[in-house]
Amino acid sequence: MNPKNTVMCVVCLVLRALVISTMLWLAIHDLAASALKAHIPGDIIFGGLFPIHKKNTKSKCGPINKDRGIQRTEAMLFAIDKINQDHSILGNIKLGAIILDTCSSDSYALNQSLEFIRASINTVDSSAFECQDGTHPKLKFSNKAIRGVIGGSYSEVSLQVANLLRLFRIPQVSPASTGTSLSDKSRYDFFARTVPPDTFQAVALVDLVQLFNWSYVSLVSSEGQYGDSGMKAFQQEARARNICIAVNDKVPHSASKAKFDEIYRNLLTKSNARGVVLFTRAEDSRGILEAAKRTGSVNTFAWVASDGWGTQDKLVEGLEAVAEGAITVELQSKEIHEFDLYMKNLTPSSNRRNPWFEEYWQDVFSCTLPHNVNYQINNTELICSNNLRLDESVGYKQESKVQFVVDAVYSVAHALHRVWENLCSPYKGYCEEMRELDGGVLYRDYLLNVSFIDLAGSEVKFNHQGDGLGRYIIYNYQRIGNSSLFEYKRLGRWFDGLHLDLDEVIWNEGRRQIPVSICSAPCEVGEVKKMQVGDICCWICSSCKPWEYVLDEFTCADCGHGRWPYADKASCYDLTQQYMRWNSYFSIVPVGVSCLGIILTSTVIVVFLQNNDTPIVKASGRELSYMLLTGILVCFFMTFVLLAKPSMVICGLQRFGVGFGFSIIYSSLLTKTNRISRIFDSARKSARRPSFISPKSQVIITLIFIAVQIIGTMVWFVIEPPGTKQYYPDGKRNEVILKCRIKDSSFLISLAYNMLLITICTVYAVKTRKIPENFNESKFIGFTMYTTCIVWLAFVPIYFGTGNSFEVQITTLCVSISLSAFVALFCLFSPKIYIIVFHPDKNVRKLTMNSATYKKAPTSSTCGTTNHGSSAEQVKLTVQTTPSKTQTESDHDSFASL
């Protein structure tokens, strides 16, 4: 053997000897106070640890723990009896047991467990160990060594016991400890359990909370392994699902009433967290309920409790109103009917192997057994009758962990049976090889690979961490009808997922509506959460802007121009672009006006063309008249261009057409009024004919004026190319108006030239207002310009004042343009049309020269009368020498046009 390994082996043996010596001394010191134990002789001995008594602050043990203590103890004895009667398991090898009381205390349970160590070794001498390969010393167990321990119940008890038993390589199977730490095989490598760890239960509780739509709950846990592991598992799972913990409080060991009251007051500080999750032991759950009752707020919270509460009637006794509506989780277990028969047949006289059974019997029946009565004292206690039996009349109900206790015993028995089959021949019985089998081999190779159907028909097996299957039943503590009785009603289950009938849940005061347990109310449609740093459950709701949609629960996003959010604010849609529709009243009215103008103008043109050579047409200046009528037609047709759907071409036509039409009208009128003014100004000074008064000259001058407008418009096109844009009136982005890309101010500037023409025309109209009556067209031009000025002065404020209503604005523009055209049409052409149509007899040359003196007019084209200054001027103007007939006709037209 390697000398180094030998030294290590010796050191290990010495250290173990010291540990054993210390523990045995403590055991001898402490066991004197607790000599009671249940003992069944057998070839193979199982240890048992159960909380037969409750914890007590004043002494080692408190009152009897009827269900969790006695029933679980009897379940182990019952299982051993069943196995011993079944020759298919271990043949003729008999199982025995040593069962001890933990008094629900981890330290007390550790001291009690030393009994198992003492039973497993005969001495603390190094000869009790062997070190064959020089690595790890192995203990030589005696014939009555403990081959497995069933227990404990509380997780903190199992933690302490597991740390001790692993030193002596004794497998341990717990029927009730659910602490998550016990799944750590690097520390608890000899521990297994027939129940699942609290990890599964925590997931089940979070599933319940999520099903109720609670996002803000309080959590109360018991100090110790059970509560701590459950709290951590719940917190981790809740955090992953964005469920916040409002109050996280812990119940210390042996908590006083004042402490429970303090915890409950802490819960009240976050009363909007209506849901309270209890990961507490039974006594701590009852303490919380009692504190609630003392404060008088029995209906403030909705309780969701772990299997520490489960379906215990004793826990809620006298606190039914406070506990009403509680949702509790219990490990899925089935009742073993044989065990009920077993318990109902037990009596103190027939059950001598359980030293605590008499105490249990007296507590259940509230009586005293005859041999325990002190007859020397005047005793008024009720004497127990021999006819008493455990049944439903005294509140007997099979405890929920009985099945798991029986499964724990059977799992070790099945593991030993496989060992027996592998190492011993069928006729050897409890062979030496089986006695010397290492506990680690028994645990890893046999116990963890066990799989069987138990007495209740459920499958029993372990995973690689030694944990049982995670199966839970969901109960609701509710009133039975209208009575004063309550019951735990089964409503669902949890096995790899929650299955619960929400419609059957009844909350406190018989309400069916799920209590609201949130920090902040859910945001309304179109609102997002404004969170504080580090807080995921409390927020302030902020409304998105009207044109924004909810990108996620924290962010508003702009839909973009031309888009608008749906009513649910989840996404956006393209807005329908608004523009003038031909079927709207805003279009029908200006179209009607324009059509009327086009018809009237076309009629005038036709009449003029038909009477083109008549004196009155000639007298009106045919060329300029036709140009005027063309401009008027352009203005009327602009209504259709302005009402058309905006596009690059339409917008270009609008820019060009409006100014172009007006420029034709007012350039013609300016040329006409300027000609009249120059003629009379020249007539006052000399008889010489003014220049540029011929029709051709007038047309050229008019075209020059029109060209200025055209050039200005072209420059405008270069500076600001035509196109369309989306317009939002007053920032109302829910209305998208398709308009031409032009500013109202730019449009007004484009009309500045026409305003200048109108102004100059008006000045000339005023200037020529006193010419002789026979040259009366100047009067009609004056009327035209005065009316046009009024129309344009009214148009500008109306146009800019209706900028928020594109329909009214376009209609106003169309009507104003048509009205300007109508003014020119009626004032300038209606008198002539009247004569041509209704008085053709007056359409003669002599009358066109003096329309104001039809009856007394001289027959000659020249008047020799000199009664008035104006007649003298007329004579000067009309006495002209013409070189030819053509020139004479031209002059006649020119004079008549005055």
XYZ file of N, CA and C in Angstrom, residues 647-648 651-652 655 713-724 740-742:
60
model
N -52.015 67.233 -59.042
C -50.894 66.477 -59.583
C -49.894 67.506 -60.082
N -48.766 67.061 -60.551
C -47.763 68.006 -60.997
C -48.284 68.829 -62.174
N -51.180 71.141 -60.914
C -50.645 72.245 -60.116
C -49.943 73.265 -61.006
N -49.248 72.787 -62.051
C -48.626 73.716 -62.991
C -49.660 74.527 -63.740
N -51.133 77.251 -61.417
C -50.255 78.416 -61.276
C -50.293 79.291 -62.526
N -44.337 83.905 -64.366
C -44.769 82.563 -63.963
C -43.684 81.529 -64.237
N -42.973 81.659 -65.362
C -41.892 80.726 -65.676
C -40.772 80.819 -64.643
N -40.450 82.049 -64.278
C -39.421 82.224 -63.235
C -39.880 81.572 -61.935
N -41.154 81.716 -61.625
C -41.734 81.095 -60.412
C -41.621 79.565 -60.489
N -41.848 79.010 -61.676
C -41.708 77.555 -61.855
C -40.293 77.085 -61.556
N -39.321 77.926 -61.976
C -37.918 77.549 -61.741
C -37.582 77.621 -60.256
N -38.019 78.705 -59.620
C -37.715 78.885 -58.190
C -38.445 77.863 -57.336
N -39.693 77.621 -57.642
C -40.529 76.704 -56.861
C -41.262 75.772 -57.828
N -40.621 74.636 -58.182
C -41.238 73.738 -59.178
C -42.601 73.253 -58.713
N -43.500 73.080 -59.660
C -44.844 72.620 -59.276
C -44.815 71.170 -58.786
N -45.714 70.852 -57.905
C -45.830 69.508 -57.348
C -46.933 69.481 -56.306
N -47.063 68.334 -55.665
C -48.107 68.176 -54.640
C -47.474 68.017 -53.270
N -51.575 71.412 -53.854
C -50.423 71.785 -54.658
C -49.342 72.384 -53.762
N -48.116 72.111 -54.142
C -47.002 72.585 -53.321
C -46.753 74.059 -53.614
N -47.559 74.855 -52.950
C -47.449 76.303 -53.125
C -47.946 76.974 -51.854
